[in-house]
Coordinates of N, CA, C and O in Angstrom, one line a residue:
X1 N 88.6 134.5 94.7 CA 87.6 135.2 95.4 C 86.7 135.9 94.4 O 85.5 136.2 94.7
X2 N 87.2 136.2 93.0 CA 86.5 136.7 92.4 C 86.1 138.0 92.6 O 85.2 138.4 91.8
X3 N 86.5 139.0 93.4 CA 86.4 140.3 93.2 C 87.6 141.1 93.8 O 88.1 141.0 94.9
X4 N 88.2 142.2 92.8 CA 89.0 142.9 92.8 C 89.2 143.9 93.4 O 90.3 144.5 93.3
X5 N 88.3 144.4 94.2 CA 88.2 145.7 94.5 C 89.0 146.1 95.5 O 88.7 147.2 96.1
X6 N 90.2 145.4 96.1 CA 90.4 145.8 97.4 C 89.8 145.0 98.5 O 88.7 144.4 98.4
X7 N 90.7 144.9 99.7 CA 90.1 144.2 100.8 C 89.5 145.4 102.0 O 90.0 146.5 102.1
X8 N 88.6 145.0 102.7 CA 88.3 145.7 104.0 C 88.3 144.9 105.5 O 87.9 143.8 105.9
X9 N 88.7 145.8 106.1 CA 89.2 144.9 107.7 C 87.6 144.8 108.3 O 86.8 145.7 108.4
X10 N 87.6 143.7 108.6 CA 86.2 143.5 109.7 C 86.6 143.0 110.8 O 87.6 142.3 110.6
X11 N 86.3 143.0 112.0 CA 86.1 142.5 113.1 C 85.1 141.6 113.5 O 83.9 141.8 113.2
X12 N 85.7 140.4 114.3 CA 84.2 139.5 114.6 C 85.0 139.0 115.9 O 86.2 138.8 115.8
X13 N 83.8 138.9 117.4 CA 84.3 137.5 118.0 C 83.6 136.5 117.7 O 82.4 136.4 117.6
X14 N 85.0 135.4 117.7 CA 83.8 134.4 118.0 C 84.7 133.6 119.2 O 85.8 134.1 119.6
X15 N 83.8 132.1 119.9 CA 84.4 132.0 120.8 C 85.4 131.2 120.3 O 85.5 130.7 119.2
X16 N 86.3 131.2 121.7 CA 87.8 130.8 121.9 C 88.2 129.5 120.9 O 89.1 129.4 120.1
X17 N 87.0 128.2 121.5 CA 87.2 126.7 120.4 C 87.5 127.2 119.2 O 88.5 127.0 118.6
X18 N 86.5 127.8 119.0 CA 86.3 127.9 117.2 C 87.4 129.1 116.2 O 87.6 129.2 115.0
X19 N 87.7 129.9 117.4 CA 88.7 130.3 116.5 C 90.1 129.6 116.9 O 91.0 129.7 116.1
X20 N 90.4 129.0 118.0 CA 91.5 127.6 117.9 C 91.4 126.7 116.6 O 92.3 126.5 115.8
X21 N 90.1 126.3 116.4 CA 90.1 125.3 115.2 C 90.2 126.4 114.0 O 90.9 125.9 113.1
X22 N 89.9 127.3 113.9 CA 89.9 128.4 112.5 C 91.5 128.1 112.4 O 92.0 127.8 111.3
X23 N 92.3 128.4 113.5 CA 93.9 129.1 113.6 C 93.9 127.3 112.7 O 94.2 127.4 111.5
X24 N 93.8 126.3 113.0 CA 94.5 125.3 113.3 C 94.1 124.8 111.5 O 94.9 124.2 110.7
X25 N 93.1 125.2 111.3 CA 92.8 124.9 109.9 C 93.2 125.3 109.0 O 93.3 124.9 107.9
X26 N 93.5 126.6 109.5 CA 93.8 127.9 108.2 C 95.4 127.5 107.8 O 95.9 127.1 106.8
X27 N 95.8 127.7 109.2 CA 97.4 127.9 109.0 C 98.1 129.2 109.2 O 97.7 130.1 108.5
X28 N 99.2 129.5 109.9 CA 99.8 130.2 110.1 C 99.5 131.2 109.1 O 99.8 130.9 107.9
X29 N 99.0 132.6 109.4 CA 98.7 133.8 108.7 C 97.9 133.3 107.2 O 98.2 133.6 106.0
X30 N 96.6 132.4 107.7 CA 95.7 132.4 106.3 C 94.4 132.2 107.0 O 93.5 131.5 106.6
X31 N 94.5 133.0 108.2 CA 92.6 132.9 108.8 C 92.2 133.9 107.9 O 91.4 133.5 107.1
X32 N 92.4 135.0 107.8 CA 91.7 135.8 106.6 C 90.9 135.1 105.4 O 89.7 135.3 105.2
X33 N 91.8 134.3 104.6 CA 91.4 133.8 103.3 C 90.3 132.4 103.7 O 89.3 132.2 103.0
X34 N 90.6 131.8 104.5 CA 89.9 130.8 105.0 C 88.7 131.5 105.7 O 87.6 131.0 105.6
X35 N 88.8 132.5 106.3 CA 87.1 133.1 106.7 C 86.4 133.6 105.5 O 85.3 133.2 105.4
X36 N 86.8 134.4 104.6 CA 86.4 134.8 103.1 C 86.0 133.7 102.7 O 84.8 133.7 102.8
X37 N 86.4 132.7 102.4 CA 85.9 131.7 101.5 C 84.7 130.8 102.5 O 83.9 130.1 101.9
X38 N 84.9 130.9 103.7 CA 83.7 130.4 104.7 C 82.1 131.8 104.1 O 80.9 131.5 103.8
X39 N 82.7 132.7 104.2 CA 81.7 133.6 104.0 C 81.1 133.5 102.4 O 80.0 133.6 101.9
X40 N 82.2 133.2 102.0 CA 81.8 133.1 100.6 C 80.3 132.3 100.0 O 79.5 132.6 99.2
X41 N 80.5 130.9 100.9 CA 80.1 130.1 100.7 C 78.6 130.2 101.5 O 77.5 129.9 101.1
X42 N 78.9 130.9 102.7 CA 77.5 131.1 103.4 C 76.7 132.1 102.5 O 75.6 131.7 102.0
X43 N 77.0 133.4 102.1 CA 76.3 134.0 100.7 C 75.6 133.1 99.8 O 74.6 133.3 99.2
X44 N 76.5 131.9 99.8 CA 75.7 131.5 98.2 C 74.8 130.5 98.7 O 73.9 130.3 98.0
X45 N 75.0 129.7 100.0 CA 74.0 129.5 100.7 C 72.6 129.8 100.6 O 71.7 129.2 100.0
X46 N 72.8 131.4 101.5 CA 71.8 132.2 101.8 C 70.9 132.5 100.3 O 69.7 132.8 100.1
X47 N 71.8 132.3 99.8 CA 71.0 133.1 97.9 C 70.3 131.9 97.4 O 69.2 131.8 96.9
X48 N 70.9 131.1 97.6 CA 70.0 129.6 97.3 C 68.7 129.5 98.3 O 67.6 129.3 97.8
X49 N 68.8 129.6 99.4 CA 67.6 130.0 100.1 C 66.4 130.8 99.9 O 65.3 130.5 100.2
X50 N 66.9 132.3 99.3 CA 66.0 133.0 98.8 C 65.5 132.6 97.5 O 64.3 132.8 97.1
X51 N 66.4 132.1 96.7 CA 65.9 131.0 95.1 C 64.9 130.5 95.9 O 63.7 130.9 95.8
X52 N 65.2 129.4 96.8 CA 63.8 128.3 97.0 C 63.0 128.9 97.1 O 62.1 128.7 96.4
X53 N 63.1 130.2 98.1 CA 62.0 131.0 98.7 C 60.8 131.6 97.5 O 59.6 131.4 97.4
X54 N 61.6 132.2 96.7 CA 61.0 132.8 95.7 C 59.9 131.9 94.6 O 58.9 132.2 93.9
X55 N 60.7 130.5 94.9 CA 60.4 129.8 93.6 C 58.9 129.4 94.2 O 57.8 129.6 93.7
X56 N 59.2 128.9 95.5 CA 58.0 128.3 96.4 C 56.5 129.0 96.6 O 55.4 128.5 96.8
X57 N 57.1 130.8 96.3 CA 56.3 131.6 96.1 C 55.6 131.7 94.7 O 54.4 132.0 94.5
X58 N 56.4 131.4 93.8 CA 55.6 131.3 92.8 C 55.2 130.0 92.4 O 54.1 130.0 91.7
X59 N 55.6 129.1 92.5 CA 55.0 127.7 91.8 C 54.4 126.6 93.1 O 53.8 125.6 92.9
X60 N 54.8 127.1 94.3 CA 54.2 126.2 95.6 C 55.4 125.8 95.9 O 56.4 126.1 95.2
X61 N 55.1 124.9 97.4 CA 56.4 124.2 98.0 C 56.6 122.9 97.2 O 55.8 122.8 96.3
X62 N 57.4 122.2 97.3 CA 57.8 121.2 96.9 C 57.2 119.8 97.6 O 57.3 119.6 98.8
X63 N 56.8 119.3 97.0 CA 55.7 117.9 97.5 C 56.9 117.1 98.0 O 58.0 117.2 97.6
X64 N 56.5 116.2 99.0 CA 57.0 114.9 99.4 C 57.2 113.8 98.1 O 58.1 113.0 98.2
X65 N 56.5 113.7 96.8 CA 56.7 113.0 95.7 C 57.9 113.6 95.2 O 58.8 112.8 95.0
X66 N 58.2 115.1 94.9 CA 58.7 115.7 94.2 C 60.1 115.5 94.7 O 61.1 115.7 94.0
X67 N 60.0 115.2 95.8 CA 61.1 115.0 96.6 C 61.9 114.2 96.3 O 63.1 114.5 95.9
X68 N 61.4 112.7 96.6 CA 61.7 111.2 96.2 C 61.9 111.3 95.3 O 63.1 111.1 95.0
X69 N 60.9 111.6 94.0 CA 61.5 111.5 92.5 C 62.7 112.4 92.4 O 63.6 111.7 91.8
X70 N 63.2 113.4 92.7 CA 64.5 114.2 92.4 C 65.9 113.0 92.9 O 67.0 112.7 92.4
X71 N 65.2 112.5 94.2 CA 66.6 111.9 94.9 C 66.6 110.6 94.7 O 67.5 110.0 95.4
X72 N 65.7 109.9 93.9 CA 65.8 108.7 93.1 C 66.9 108.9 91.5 O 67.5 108.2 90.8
X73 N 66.9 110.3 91.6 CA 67.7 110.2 89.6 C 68.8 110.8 90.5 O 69.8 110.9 89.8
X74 N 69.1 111.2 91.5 CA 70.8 111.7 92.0 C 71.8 110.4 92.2 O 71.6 109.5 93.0
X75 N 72.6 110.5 91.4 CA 73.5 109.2 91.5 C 73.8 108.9 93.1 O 73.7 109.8 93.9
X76 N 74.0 107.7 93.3 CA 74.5 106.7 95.1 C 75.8 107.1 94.9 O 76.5 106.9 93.9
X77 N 76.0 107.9 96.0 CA 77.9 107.7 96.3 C 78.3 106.5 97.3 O 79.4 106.2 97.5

């Protein structure tokens, strides 16, 4: 997780499905670590969003060419 400081307890609902599949994914006493690492990932998400945001701000949006050409050199899986 990369930070040491101690844990803190949060509360969230969510509905019934989704924390059935959380329970079922996690595994017996690891919804904790498995919601951390979900949140983890939505943070770095969110920060890559504000990157685009920022960038778009300063150099423009990104063209329809600019586009194509990037996802023409990304290797085919």
């Amino acid at each position: 997780m990369g930070e040491s400081l101690g844990t803190e307890k949060l509360s969230a609902t969510v509905p019934k499905g989704l924390a059935a599949q959380i329970r079922e994914r996690a595994g017996h006493g690891n919804v904790s670590s498995y919601v951390t690492q979900a949140l983890l990932r939505q943070l770095e998400h969110d920060r890559l969003g504000d990157l685009v945001a920022e960038l778009e701000q300063v150099h423009g949006p990104v063209t329809d060419d600019e586009v194509a050409a990037a996802r023409s050199e990304w290797p085919q899986g």
